[in-house]
Coordinates of C-alpha atoms in Angstrom, one line a residue:
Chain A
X1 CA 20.8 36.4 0.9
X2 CA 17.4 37.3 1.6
X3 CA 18.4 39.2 4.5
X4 CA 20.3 41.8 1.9
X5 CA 16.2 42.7 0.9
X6 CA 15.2 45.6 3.2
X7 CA 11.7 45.6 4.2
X8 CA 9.9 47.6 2.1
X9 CA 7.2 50.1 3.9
X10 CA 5.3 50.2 0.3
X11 CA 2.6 47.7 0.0
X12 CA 3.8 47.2 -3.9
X13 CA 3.1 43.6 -3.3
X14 CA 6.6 43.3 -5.5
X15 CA 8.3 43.5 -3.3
X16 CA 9.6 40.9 -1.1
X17 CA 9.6 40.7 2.6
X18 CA 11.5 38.4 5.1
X19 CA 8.0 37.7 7.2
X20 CA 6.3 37.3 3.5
X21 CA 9.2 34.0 3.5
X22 CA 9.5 33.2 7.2
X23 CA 5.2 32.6 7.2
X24 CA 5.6 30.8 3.9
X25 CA 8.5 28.6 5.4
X26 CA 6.8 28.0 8.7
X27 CA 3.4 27.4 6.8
X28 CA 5.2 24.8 4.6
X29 CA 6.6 23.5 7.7
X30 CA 3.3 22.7 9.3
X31 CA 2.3 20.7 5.8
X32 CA 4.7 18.4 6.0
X33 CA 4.4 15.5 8.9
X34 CA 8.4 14.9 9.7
X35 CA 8.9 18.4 10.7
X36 CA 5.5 20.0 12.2
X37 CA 5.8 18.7 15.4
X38 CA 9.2 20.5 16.1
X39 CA 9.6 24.2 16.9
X40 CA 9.8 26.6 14.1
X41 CA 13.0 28.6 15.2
X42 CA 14.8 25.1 15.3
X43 CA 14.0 24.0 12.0
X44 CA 16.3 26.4 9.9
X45 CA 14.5 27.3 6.2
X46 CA 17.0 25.0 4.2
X47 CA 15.9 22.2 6.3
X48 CA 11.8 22.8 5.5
X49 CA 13.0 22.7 2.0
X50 CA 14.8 19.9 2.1
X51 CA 12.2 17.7 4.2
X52 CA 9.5 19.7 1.6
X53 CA 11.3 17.8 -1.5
X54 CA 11.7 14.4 0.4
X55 CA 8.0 14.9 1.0
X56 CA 6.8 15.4 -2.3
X57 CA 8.9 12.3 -3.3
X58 CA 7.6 10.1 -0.9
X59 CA 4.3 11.1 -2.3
X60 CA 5.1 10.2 -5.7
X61 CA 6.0 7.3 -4.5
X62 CA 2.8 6.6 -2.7
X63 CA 1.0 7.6 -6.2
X64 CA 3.1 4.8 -7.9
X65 CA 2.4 2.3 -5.5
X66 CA -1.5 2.6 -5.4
X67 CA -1.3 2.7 -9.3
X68 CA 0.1 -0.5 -9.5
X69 CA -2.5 -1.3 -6.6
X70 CA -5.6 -0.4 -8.9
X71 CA -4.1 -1.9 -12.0
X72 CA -4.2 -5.4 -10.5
X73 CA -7.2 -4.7 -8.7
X74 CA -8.7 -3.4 -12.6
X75 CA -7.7 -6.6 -14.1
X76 CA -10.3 -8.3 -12.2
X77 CA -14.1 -7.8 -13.9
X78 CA -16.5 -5.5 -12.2
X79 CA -20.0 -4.9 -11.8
X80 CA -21.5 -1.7 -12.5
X81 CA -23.1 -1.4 -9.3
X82 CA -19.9 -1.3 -7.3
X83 CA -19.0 1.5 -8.7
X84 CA -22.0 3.1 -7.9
X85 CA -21.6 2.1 -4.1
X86 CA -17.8 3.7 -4.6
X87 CA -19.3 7.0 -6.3
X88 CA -21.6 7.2 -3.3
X89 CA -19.4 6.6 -0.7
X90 CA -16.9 8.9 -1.4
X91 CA -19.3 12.0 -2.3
X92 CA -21.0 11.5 1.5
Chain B
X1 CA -26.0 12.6 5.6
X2 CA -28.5 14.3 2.9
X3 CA -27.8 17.3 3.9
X4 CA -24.6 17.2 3.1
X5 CA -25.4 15.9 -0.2
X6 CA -28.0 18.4 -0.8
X7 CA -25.3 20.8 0.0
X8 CA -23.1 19.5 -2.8
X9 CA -25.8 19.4 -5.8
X10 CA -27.4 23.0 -4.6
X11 CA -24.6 25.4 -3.2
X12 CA -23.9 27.6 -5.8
X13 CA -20.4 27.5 -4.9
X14 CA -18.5 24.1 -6.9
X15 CA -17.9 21.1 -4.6
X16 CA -14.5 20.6 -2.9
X17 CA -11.5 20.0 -4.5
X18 CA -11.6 16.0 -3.3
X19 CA -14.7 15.2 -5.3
X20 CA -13.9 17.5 -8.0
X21 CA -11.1 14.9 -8.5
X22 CA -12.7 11.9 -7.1
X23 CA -14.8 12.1 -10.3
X24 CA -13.0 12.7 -12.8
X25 CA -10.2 10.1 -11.6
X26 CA -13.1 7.6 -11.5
X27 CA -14.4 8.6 -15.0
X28 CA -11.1 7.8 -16.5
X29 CA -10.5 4.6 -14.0
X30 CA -13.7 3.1 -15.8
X31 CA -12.3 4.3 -19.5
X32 CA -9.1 2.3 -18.7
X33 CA -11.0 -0.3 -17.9
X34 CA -13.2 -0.5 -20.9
X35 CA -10.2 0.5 -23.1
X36 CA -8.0 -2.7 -22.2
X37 CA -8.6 -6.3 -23.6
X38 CA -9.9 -8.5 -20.8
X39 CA -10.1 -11.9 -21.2
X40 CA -13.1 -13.2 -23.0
X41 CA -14.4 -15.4 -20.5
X42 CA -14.3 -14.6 -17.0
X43 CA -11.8 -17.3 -16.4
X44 CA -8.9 -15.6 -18.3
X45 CA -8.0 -12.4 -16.4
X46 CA -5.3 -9.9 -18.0
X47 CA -3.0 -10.2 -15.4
X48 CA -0.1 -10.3 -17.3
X49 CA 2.9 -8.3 -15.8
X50 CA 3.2 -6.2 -19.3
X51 CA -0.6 -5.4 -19.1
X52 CA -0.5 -4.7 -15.6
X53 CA 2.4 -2.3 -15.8
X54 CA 0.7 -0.6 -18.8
X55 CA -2.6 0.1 -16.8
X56 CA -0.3 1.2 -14.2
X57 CA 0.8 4.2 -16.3
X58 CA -2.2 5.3 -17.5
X59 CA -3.9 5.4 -14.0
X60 CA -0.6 7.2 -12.6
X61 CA -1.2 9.9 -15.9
X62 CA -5.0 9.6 -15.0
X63 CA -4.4 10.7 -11.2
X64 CA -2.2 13.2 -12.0
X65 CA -4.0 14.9 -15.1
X66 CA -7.4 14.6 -13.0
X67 CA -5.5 16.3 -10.3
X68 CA -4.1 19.1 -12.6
X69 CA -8.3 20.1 -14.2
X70 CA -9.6 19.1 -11.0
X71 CA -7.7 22.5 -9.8
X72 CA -8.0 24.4 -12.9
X73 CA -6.1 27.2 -14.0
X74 CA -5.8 28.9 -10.7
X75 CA -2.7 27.8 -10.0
X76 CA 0.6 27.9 -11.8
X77 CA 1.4 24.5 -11.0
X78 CA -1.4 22.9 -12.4
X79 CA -1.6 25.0 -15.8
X80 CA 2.5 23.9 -15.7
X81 CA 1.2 20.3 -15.0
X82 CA -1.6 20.0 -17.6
X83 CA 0.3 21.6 -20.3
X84 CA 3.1 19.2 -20.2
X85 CA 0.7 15.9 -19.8
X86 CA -1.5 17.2 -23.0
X87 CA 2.0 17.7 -25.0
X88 CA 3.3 14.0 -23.8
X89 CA -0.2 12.9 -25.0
X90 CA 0.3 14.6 -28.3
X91 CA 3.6 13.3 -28.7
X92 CA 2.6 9.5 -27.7
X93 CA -0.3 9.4 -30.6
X94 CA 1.6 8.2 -32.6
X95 CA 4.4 6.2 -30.7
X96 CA 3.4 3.7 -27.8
X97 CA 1.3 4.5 -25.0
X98 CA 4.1 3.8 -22.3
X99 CA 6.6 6.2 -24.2
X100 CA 4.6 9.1 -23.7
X101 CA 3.5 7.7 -20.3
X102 CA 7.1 8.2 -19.4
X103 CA 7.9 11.6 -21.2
X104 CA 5.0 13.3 -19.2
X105 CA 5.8 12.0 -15.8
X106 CA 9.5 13.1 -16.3
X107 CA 8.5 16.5 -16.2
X108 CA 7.3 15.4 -12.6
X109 CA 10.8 15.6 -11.8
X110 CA 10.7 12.1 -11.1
X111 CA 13.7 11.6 -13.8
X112 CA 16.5 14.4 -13.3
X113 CA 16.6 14.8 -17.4
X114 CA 16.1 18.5 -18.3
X115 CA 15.5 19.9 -21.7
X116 CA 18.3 22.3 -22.9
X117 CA 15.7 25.0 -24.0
X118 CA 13.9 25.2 -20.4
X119 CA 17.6 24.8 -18.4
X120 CA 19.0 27.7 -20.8
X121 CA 15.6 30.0 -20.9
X122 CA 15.8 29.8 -16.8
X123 CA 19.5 29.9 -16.0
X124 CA 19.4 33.4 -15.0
X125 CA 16.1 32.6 -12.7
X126 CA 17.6 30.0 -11.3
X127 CA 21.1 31.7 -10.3
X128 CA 18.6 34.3 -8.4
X129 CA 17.8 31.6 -6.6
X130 CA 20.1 29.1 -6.0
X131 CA 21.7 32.2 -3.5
X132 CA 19.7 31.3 -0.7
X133 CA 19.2 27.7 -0.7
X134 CA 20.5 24.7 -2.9
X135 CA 17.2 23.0 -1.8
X136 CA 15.5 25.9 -3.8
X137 CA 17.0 24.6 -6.8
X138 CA 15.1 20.9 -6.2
X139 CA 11.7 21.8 -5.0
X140 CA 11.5 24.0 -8.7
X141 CA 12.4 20.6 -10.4
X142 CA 9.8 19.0 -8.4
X143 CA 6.9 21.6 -8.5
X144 CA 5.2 22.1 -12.0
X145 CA 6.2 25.1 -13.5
X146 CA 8.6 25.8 -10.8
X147 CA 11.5 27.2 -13.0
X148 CA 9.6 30.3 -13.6
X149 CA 8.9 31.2 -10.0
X150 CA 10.4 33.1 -7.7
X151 CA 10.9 32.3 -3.9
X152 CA 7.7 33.3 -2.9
X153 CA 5.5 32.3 -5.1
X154 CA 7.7 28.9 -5.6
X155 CA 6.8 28.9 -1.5
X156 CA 3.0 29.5 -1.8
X157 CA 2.6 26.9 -5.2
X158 CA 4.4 24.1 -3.2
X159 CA 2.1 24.2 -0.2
X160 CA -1.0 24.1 -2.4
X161 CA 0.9 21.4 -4.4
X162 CA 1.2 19.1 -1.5
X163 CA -2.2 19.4 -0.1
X164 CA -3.1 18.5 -3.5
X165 CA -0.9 15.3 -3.6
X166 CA -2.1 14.5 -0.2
X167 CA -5.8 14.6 -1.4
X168 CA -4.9 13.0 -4.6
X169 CA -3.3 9.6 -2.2
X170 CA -6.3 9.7 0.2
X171 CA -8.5 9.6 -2.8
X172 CA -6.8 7.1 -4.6
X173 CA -6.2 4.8 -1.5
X174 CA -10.2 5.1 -0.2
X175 CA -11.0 4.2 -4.5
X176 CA -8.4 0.9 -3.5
X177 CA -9.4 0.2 -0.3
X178 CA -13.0 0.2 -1.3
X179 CA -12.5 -1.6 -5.0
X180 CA -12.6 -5.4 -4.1

């Protein structure tokens, strides 16, 4: 596994180091809600990746659900100027 | 308040990544809207299920191709991402809209179908990595372009792919909240 990789003292940048992955695990970790509250040498890195992928689904999910939100919410005619208010709104 | 605003129209530096994508989702939310048939008085609205289920696709494509420019080609997930939704477009000129809907958001990994070329081209990647971790195997099929990374980079792509996705859902649901 990773721990076969010995830690290289050239910067190469190639090369791979375990704290390269354990900051990039514990930085994914701390992304993703279900697991950023518990402590990082509990949470093993297969775990982070799993939670990671259920994330990313859930979020898809979330995506589909306020398509479906703003198609019905299209079908409805519109004035120009609420659009405008949106635009503004969002930018401040 | 202004200053902020001032801030956005004079920094020399491009706005943040939010509005970057708040405007171009909007731009194509208002080209949907002009695009499909609405009723021709005000007292016929298209609300029927077909229609609504085609916008639907077009404003999931739309949030995720906005997304994909809004980012650029900095990352490898989002040159991955707008590749594949420019090729589904191509492919869907001439076929229905919803076929090619579907063939670009498959490579979203939300169907598990795989094309033989990419599965064959990447087998030997992929053994690399399915050494550490089988869950390395699914976040590739999830992230854009994530057959061609390897653990690191695959690491440092998903992170800047979920804070995308998290933008891209606050976005869309302050756009829905505010609509009606």
């Amino acid at each position: 596994m990773s721990s076969r990789r010995s830690r290289s003292r050239q910067s190469g940048g190639s090369r791979i180091t375990e704290d390269q992955i354990t900051d990039l695990v514990s930085k994914l970790q701390r992304l993703v809600p279900e697991i950023r509250n518990t402590r990082s040498d509990k949470v093993s890195a297969s775990k982070v990746l799993q939670e990671t992928c259920n994330y990313i689904r859930s979020l898809h999910r979330e995506v589909d659900d306020l398509s479906e939100r703003l198609s019905e919410l299209l079908a409805s005619p519109d004035t120009d100027s609420d659009q405008a208010a949106i635009i503004r709104s969002l930018l401040m | 308040m202004t200053a902020s605003r001032r801030e956005i129209i004079t920094s020399s530096s491009s706005p943040p990544l939010r509005t970057r994508f708040a405007l171009r989702f909007l731009k194509n939310l208002m080209k949907i809207k002009k695009s499909t048939p609405l009723g021709h008085s005000s007292s016929l609205p298209s609300s029927s299920s077909l229609e609504i289920r085609r916008r639907t696709q077009l404003i999931k494509l739309a949030a995720y191709s906005s997304m994909a420019r809004a980012v650029g080609s900095r990352r490898v997930w989002s040159r991955a991402l707008i590749l594949k939704l420019s090729a589904g477009k191509r492919i869907g000129h001439r076929s229905s809209i919803s076929l090619s809907a579907r063939s670009s958001l498959r490579c979203l990994g939300m169907k598990r179908k795989r094309s033989k070329t990419v599965t064959k081209r990447f087998a030997a990647k992929k053994r690399q990595l399915e050494g550490p971790c089988p869950g390395v195997v699914e976040l590739q099929r999830l992230v854009p372009g994530g057959e061609s990374m390897d653990l690191c980079g695959l690491l440092e792509e998903t992170a800047h792919f979920v804070q995308c996705l998290e933008t891209q859902v606050r976005v869309m649901r302050s756009i829905a909240d505010q609509l009606p």
